[in-house]
PDB file of C-alpha atoms in Angstrom:
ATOM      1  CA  UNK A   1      -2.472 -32.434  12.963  1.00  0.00           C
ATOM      2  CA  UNK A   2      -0.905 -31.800   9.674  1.00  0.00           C
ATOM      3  CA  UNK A   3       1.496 -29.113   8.921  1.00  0.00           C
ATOM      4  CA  UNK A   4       0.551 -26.035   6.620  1.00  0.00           C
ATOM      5  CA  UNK A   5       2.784 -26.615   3.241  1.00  0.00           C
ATOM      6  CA  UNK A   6       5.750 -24.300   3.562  1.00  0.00           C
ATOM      7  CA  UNK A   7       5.366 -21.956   0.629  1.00  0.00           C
ATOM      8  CA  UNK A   8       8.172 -19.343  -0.522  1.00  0.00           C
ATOM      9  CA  UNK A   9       7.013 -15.924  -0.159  1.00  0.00           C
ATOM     10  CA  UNK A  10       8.261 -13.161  -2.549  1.00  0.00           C
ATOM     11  CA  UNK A  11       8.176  -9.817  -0.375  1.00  0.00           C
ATOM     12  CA  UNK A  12       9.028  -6.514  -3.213  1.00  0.00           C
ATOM     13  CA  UNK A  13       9.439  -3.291  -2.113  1.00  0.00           C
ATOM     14  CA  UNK A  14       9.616  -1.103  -4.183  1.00  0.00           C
ATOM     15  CA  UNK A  15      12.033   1.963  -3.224  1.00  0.00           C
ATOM     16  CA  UNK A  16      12.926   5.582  -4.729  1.00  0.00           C
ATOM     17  CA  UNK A  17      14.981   7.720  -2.591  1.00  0.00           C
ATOM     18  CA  UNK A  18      13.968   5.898   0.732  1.00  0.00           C
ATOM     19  CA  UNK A  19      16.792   6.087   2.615  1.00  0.00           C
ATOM     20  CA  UNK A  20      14.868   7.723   5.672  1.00  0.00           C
ATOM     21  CA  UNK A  21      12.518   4.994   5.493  1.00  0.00           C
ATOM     22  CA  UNK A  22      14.273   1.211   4.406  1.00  0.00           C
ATOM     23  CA  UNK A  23      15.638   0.971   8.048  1.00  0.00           C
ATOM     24  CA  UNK A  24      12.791   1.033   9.905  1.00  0.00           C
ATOM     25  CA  UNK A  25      11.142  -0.880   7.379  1.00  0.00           C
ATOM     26  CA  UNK A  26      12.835  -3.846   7.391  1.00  0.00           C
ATOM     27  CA  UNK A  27      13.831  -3.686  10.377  1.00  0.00           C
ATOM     28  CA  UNK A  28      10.277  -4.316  11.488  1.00  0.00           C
ATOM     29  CA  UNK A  29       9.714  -6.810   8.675  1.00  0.00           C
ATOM     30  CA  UNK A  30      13.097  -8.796   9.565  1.00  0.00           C
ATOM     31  CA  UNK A  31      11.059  -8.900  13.280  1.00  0.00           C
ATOM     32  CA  UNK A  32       7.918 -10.749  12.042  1.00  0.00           C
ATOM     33  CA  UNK A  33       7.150 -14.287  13.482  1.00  0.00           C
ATOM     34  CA  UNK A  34       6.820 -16.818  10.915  1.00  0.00           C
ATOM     35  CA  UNK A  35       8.311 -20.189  10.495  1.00  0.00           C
ATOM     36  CA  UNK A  36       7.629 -23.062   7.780  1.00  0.00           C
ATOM     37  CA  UNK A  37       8.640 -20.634   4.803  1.00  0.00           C
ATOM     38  CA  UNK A  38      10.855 -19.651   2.362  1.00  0.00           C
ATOM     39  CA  UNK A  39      11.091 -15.895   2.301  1.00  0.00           C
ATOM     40  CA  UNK A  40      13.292 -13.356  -0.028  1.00  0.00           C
ATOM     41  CA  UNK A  41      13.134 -10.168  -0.195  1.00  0.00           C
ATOM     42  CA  UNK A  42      13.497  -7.960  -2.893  1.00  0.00           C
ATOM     43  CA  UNK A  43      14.258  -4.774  -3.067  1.00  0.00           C
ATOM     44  CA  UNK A  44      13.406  -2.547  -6.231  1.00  0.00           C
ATOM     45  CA  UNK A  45      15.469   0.867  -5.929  1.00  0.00           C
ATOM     46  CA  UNK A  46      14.858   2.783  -9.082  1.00  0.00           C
ATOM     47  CA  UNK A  47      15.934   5.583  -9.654  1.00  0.00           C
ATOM     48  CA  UNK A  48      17.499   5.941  -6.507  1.00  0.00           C
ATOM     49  CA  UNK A  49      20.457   9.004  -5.918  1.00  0.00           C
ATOM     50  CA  UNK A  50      20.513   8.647  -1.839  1.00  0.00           C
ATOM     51  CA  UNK A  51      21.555   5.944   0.281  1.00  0.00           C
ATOM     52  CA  UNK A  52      19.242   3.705   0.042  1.00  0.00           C
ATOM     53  CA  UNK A  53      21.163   0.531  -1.813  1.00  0.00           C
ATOM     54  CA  UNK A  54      24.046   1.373   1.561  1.00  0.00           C
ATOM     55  CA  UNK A  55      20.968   1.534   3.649  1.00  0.00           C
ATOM     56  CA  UNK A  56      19.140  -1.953   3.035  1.00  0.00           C
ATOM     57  CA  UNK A  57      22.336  -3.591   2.913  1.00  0.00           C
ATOM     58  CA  UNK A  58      23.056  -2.596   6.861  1.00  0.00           C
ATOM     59  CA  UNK A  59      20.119  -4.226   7.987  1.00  0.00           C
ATOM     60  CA  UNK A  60      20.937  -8.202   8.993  1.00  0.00           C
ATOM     61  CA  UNK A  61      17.947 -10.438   7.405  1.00  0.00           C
ATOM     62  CA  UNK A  62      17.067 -13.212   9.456  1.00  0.00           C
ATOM     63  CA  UNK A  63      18.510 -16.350   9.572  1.00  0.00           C
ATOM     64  CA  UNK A  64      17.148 -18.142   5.869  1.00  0.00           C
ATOM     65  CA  UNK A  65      15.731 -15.304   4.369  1.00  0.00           C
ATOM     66  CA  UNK A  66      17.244 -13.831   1.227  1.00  0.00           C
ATOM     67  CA  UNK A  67      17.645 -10.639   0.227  1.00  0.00           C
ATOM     68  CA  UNK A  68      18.156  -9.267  -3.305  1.00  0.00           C
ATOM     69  CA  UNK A  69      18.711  -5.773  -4.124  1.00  0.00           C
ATOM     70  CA  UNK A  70      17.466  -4.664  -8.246  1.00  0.00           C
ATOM     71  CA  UNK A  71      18.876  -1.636  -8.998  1.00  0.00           C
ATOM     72  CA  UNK A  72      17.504   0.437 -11.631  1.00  0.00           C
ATOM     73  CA  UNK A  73      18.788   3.726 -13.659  1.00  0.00           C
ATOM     74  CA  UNK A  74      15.646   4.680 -14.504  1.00  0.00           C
ATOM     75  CA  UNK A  75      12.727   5.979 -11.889  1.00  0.00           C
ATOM     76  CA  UNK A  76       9.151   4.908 -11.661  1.00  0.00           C
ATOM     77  CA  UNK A  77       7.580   2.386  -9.480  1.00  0.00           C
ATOM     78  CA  UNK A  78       5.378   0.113 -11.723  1.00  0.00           C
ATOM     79  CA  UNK A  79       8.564  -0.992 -14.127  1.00  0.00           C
ATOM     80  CA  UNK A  80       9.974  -1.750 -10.802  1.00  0.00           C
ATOM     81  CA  UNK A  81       7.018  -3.673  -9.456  1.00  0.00           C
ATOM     82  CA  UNK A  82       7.235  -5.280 -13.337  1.00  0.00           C
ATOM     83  CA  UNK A  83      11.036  -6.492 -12.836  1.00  0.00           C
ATOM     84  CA  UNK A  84      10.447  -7.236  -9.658  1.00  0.00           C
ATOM     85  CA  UNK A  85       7.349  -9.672 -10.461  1.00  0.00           C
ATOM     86  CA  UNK A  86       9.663 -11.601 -13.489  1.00  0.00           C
ATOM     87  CA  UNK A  87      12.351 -11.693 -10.475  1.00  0.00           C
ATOM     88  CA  UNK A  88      10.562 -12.943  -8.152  1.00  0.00           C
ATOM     89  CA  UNK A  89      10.537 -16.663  -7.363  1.00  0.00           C
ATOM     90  CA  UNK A  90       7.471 -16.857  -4.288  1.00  0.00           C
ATOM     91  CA  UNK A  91       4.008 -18.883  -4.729  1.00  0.00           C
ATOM     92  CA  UNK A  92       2.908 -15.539  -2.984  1.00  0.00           C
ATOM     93  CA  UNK A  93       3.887 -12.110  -3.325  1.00  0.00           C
ATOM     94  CA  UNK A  94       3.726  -9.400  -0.777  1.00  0.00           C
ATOM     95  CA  UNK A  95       3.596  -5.458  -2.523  1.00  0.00           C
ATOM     96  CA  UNK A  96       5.384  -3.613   0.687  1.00  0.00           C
ATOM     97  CA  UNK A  97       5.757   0.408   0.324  1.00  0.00           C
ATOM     98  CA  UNK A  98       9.340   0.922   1.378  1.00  0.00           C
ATOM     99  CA  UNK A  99       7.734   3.906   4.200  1.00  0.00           C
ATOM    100  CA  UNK A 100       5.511   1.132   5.755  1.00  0.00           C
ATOM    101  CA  UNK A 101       5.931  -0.929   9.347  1.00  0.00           C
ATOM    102  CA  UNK A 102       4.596  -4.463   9.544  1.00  0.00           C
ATOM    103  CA  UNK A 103       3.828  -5.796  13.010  1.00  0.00           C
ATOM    104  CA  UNK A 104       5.269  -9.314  13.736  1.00  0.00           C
ATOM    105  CA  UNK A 105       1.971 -11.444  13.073  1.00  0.00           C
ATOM    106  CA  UNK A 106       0.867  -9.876   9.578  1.00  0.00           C
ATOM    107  CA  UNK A 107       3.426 -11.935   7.777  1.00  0.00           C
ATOM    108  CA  UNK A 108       2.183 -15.130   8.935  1.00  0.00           C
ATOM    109  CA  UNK A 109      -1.226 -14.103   8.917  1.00  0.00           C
ATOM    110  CA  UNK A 110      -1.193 -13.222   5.104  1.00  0.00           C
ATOM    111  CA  UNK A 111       0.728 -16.744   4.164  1.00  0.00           C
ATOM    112  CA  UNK A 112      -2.163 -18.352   6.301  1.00  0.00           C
ATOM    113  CA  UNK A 113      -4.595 -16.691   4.471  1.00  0.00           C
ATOM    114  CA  UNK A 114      -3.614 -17.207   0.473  1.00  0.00           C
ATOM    115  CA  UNK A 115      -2.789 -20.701   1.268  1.00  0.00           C
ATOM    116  CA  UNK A 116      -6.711 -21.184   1.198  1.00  0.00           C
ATOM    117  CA  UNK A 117      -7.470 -20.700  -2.718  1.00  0.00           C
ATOM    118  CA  UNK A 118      -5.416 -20.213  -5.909  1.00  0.00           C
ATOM    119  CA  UNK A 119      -6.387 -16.799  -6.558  1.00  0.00           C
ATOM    120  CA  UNK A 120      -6.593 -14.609  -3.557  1.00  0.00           C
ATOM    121  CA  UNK A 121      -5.643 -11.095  -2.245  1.00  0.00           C
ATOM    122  CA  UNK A 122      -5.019 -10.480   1.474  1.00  0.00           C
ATOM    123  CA  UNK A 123      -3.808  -6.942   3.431  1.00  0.00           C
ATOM    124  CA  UNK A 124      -3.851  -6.376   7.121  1.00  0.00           C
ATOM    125  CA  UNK A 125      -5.209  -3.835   9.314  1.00  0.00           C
ATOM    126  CA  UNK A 126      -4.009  -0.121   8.694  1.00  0.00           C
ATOM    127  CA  UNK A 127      -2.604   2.483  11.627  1.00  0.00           C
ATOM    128  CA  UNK A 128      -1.933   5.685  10.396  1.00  0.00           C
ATOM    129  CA  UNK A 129       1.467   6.726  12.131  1.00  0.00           C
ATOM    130  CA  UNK A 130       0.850   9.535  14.732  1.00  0.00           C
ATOM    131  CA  UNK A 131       1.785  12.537  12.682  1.00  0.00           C
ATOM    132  CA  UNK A 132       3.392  15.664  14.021  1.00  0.00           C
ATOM    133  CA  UNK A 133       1.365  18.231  12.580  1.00  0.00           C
ATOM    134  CA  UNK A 134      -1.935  18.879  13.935  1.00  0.00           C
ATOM    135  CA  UNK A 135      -3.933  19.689  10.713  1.00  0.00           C
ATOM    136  CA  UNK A 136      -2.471  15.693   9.828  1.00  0.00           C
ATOM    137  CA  UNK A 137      -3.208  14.609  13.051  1.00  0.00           C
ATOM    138  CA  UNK A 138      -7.075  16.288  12.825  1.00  0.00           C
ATOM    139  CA  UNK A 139      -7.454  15.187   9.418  1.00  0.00           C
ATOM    140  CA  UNK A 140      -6.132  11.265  10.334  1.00  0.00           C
ATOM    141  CA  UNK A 141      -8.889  11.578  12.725  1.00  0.00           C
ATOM    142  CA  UNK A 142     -11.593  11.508  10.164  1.00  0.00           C
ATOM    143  CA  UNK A 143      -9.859   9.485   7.749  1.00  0.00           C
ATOM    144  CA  UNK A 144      -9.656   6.668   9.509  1.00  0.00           C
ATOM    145  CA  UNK A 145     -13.392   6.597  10.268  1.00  0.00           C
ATOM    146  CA  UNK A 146     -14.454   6.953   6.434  1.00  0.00           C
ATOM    147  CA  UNK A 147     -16.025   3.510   4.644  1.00  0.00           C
ATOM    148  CA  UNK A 148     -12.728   3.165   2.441  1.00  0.00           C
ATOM    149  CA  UNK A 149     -10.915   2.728   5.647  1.00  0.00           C
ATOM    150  CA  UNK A 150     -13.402   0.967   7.520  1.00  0.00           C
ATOM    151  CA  UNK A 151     -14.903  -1.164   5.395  1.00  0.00           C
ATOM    152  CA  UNK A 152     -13.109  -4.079   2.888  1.00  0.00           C
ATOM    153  CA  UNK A 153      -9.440  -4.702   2.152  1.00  0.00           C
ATOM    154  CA  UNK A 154      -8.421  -1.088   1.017  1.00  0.00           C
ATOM    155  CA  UNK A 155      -4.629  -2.402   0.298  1.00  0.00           C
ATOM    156  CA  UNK A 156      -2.527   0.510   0.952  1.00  0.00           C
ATOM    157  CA  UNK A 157       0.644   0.794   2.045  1.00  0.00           C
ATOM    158  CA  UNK A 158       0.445  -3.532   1.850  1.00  0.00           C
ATOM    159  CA  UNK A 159      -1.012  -5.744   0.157  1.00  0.00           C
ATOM    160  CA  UNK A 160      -0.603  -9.554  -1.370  1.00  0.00           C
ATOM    161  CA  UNK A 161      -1.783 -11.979  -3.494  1.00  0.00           C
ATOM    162  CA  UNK A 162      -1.270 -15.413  -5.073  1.00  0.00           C
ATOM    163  CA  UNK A 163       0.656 -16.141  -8.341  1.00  0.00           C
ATOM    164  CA  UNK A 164      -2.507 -17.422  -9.842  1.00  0.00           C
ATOM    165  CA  UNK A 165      -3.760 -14.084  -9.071  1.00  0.00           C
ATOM    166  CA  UNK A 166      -1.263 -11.981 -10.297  1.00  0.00           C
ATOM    167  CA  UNK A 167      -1.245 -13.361 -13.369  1.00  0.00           C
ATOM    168  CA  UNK A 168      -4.661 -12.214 -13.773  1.00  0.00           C
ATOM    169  CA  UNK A 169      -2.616  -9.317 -16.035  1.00  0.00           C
ATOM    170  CA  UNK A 170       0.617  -8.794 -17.881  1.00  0.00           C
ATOM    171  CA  UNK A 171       2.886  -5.954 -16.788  1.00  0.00           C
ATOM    172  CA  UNK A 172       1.729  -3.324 -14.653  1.00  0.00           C
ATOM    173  CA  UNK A 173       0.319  -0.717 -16.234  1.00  0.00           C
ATOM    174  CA  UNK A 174       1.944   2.879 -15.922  1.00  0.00           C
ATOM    175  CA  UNK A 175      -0.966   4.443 -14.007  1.00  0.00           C
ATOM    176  CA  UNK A 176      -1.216   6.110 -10.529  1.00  0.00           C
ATOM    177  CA  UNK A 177      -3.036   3.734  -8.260  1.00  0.00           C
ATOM    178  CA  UNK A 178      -1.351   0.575  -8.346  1.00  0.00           C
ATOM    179  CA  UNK A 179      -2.675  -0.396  -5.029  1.00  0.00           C
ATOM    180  CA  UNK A 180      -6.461   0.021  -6.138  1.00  0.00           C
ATOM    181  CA  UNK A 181      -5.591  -1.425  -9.595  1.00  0.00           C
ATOM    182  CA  UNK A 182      -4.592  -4.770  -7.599  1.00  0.00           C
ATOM    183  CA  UNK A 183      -7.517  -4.302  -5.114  1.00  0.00           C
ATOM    184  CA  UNK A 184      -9.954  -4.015  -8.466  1.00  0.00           C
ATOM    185  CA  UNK A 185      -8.425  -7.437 -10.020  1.00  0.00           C
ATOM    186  CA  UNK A 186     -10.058  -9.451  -7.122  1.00  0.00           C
ATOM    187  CA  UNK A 187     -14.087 -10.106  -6.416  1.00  0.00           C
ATOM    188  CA  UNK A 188     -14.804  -9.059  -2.653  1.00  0.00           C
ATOM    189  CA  UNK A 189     -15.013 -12.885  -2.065  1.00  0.00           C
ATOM    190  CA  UNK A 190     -11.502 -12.831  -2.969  1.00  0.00           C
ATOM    191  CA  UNK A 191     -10.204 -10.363  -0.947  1.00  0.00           C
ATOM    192  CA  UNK A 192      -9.143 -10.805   2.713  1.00  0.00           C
ATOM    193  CA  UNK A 193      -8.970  -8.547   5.176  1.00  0.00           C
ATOM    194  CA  UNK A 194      -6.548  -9.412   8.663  1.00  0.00           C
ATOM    195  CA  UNK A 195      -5.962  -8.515  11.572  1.00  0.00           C
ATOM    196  CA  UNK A 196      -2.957  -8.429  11.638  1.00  0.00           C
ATOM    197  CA  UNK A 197      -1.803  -4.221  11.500  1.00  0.00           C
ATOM    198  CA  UNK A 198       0.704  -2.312   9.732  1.00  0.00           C
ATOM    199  CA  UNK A 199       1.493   1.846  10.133  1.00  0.00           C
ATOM    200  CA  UNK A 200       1.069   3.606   7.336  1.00  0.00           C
ATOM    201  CA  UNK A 201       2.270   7.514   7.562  1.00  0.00           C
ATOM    202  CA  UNK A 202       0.472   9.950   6.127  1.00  0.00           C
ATOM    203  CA  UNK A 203       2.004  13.246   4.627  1.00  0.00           C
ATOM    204  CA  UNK A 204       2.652  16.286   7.285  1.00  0.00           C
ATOM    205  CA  UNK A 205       0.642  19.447   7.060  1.00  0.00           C
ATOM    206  CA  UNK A 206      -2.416  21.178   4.830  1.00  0.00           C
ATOM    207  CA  UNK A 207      -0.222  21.892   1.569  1.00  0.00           C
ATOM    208  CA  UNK A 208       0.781  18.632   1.426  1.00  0.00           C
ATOM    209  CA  UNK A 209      -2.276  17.217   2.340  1.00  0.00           C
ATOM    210  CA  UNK A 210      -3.829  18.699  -0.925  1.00  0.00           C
ATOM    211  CA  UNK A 211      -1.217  17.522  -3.182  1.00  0.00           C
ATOM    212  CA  UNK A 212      -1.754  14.005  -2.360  1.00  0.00           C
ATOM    213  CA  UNK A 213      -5.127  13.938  -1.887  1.00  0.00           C
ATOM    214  CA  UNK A 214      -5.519  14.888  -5.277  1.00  0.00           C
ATOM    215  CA  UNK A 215      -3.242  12.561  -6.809  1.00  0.00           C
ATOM    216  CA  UNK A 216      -5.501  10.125  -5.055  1.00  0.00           C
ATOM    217  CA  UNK A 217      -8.151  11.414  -6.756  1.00  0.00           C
ATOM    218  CA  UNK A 218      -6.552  11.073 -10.186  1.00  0.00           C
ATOM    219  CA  UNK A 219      -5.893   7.843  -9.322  1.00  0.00           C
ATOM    220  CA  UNK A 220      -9.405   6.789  -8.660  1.00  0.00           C
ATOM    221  CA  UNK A 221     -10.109   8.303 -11.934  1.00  0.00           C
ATOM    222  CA  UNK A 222      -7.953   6.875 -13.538  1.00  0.00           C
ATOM    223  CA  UNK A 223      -8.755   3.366 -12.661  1.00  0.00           C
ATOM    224  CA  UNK A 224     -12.126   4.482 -13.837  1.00  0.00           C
ATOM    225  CA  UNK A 225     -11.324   5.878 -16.860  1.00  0.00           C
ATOM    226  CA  UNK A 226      -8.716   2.945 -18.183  1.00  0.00           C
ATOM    227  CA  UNK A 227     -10.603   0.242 -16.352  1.00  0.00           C
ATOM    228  CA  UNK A 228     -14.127   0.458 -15.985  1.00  0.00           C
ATOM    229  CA  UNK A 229     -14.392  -3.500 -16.128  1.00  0.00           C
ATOM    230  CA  UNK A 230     -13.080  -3.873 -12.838  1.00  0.00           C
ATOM    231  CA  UNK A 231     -15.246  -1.410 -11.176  1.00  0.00           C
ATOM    232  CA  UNK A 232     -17.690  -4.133 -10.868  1.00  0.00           C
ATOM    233  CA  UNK A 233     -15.329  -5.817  -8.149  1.00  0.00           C
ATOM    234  CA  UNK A 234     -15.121  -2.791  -5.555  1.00  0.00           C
ATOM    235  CA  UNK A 235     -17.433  -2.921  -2.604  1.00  0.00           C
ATOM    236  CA  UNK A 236     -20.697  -1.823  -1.645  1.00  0.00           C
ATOM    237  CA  UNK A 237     -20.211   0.965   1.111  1.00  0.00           C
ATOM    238  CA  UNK A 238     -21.850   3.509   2.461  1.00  0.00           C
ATOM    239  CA  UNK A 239     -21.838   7.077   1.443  1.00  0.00           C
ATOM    240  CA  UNK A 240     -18.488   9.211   2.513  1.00  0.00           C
ATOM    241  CA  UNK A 241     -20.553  11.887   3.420  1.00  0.00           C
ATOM    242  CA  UNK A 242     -23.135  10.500   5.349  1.00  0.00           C
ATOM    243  CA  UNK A 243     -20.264   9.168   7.462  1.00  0.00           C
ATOM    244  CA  UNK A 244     -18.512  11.869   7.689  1.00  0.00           C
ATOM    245  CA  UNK A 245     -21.456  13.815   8.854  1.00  0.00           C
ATOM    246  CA  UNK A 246     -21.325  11.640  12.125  1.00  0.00           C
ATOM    247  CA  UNK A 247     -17.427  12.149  12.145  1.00  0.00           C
ATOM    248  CA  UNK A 248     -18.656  15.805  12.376  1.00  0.00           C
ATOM    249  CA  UNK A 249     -21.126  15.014  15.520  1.00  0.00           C
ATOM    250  CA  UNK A 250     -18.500  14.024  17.781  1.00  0.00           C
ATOM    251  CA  UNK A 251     -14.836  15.129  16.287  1.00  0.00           C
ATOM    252  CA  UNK A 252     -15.649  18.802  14.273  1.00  0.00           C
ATOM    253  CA  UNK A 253     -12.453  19.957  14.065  1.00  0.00           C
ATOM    254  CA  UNK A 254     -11.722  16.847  12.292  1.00  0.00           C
ATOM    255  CA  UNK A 255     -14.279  16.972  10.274  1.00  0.00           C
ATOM    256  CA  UNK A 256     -13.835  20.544   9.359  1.00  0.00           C
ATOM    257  CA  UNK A 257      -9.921  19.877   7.935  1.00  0.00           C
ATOM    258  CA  UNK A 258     -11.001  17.015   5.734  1.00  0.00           C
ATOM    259  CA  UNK A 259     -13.461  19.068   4.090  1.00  0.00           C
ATOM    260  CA  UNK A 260     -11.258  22.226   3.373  1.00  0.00           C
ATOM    261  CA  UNK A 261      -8.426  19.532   2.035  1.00  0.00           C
ATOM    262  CA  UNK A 262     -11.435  18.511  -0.639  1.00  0.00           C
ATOM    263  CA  UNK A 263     -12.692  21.677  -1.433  1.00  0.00           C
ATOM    264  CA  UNK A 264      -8.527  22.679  -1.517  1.00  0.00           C
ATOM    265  CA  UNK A 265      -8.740  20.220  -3.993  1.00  0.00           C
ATOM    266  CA  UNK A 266     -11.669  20.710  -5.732  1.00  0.00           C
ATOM    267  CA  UNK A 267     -10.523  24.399  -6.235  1.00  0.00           C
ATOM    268  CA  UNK A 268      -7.068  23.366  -7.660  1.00  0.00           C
ATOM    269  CA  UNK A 269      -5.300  25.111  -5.072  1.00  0.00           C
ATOM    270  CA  UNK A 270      -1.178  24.217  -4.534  1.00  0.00           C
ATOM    271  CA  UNK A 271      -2.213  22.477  -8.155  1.00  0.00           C
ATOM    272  CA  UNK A 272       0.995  21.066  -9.818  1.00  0.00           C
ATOM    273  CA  UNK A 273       1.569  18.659 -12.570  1.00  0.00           C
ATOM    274  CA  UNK A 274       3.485  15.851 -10.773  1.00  0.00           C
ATOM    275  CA  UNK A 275       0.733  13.596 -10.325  1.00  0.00           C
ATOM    276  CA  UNK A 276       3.566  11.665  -8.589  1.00  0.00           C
ATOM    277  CA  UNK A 277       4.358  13.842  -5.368  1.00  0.00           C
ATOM    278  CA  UNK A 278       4.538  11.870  -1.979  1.00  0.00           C
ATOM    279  CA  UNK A 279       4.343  15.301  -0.466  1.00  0.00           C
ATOM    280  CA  UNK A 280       7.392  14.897   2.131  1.00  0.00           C
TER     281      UNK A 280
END
């Protein structure tokens, strides 16, 4: 049987004030079973005033990995993500949020995967991280079961892609949804979803709920706005609320805190204008 090609893999994570978070994170990525490959890791602090430069740099990488730290003055995650891309030296790169946890097969499961075809996009299987609040925890609940979730390669949190594919555009663009930006720059064909999971945490209580969803939102709207050529490349799902009328069958409470988040939305309440809140 002949050996995959070894390919080096470019893993950016991009990083602003996540000194709660870097440990864990690589720490999980550091654990992930993969041989035959060239891996660095970079990590793209901007803006950073915590510890998380002292933070990464505790964490032993395995044996042949590289790590490389890119500091930046300046905040804001897409001119990281740009210097990062120019940095980078992998045939594929891996986008990793800096609060995310990989499990040990997801590594090897992407550089399996974009090994197939020169332009390709590949993310694993999303956990939401059990939250401690239990408006999160109800509204997780029926999250989780909507098509976006469900259905396709949603990409958040993780998500990776070719060089050939990447180069589909220049420098990111300063918008909101990077992750759905990405997504939108790959045909369904293109896109693989694997099994291979990774937990995601989503924001604690109803307030912060709200703000997020909504930048979310104007995300979406964004993309739609800026890019309505891509559009064309999202999936065909079914309708949000017809599933989340069956969410509402079996798990009502559920059901009943994802629809006061939207209509908390809808009615502008906590409103603010930093369409960049991570709500923690």
């Amino acid at each position: 049987m002949t050996a995959p090609p070894q390919r080096r893999i470019s893993i950016l994570i991009p990083a602003h004030n996540e000194a709660d978070y870097i440990g864990d994170c690589l720490t999980a990525l550091y654990a992930s079973e993969i041989l035959g490959h060239e891996i660095e890791v970079l990590v793209l602090a901007n803006g950073c005033t915590d510890e998380t430069v002292a933070r990464t740099r505790e964490i032993p990488a395995p044996e042949g990995w590289r790590l490389r730290i890119l500091e930046r003055a300046e905040g804001g995650k897409l001119a990281a993500l740009s210097e990062g891309d120019h940095a980078a030296t992998g045939e594929i790169l891996v986008y990793l949020d800096a609060d995310v946890q990989v499990e040990t097969d997801l590594l090897a499961q992407i550089a399996e995967a974009l090994g197939k075809g020169p332009a390709l996009y590949a993310s694993g299987t999303p956990c939401v991280v059990p939250a401690q609040s239990a408006v999160t925890r109800a509204y997780a609940r029926a999250w989780v079961r909507l098509p976006f979730v469900r259905i396709g390669t949603p990409g958040f949190g993780i998500f990776a892609m070719t060089r050939a594919g990447r180069a589909r555009w220049q420098d990111w663009p300063a918008i909101i949804s990077d992750d759905t930006f990405a997504r939108l720059n790959f045909r369904p064909e293109e896109r693989v979803r694997l099994p291979g999971r990774y937990h995601w945490p989503m924001v604690e209580g109803f307030r912060n709920l709200t703000r997020v969803r909504r930048r979310q939102d104007r995300g979406v709207e964004e993309i739609k706005e800026l890019f309505p050529q891509l559009l064309q490349n999202d999936d065909r799902r079914p309708s949000s609320a017809h599933s989340l009328a069956r969410v509402a069958l079996t798990r009502p409470l559920a059901a009943t805190v994802y629809v006061a988040v939207a209509l908390a939305v809808k009615t502008n309440l906590f409103a603010s204008n930093d369409v960049w809140t991570r709500g923690r």
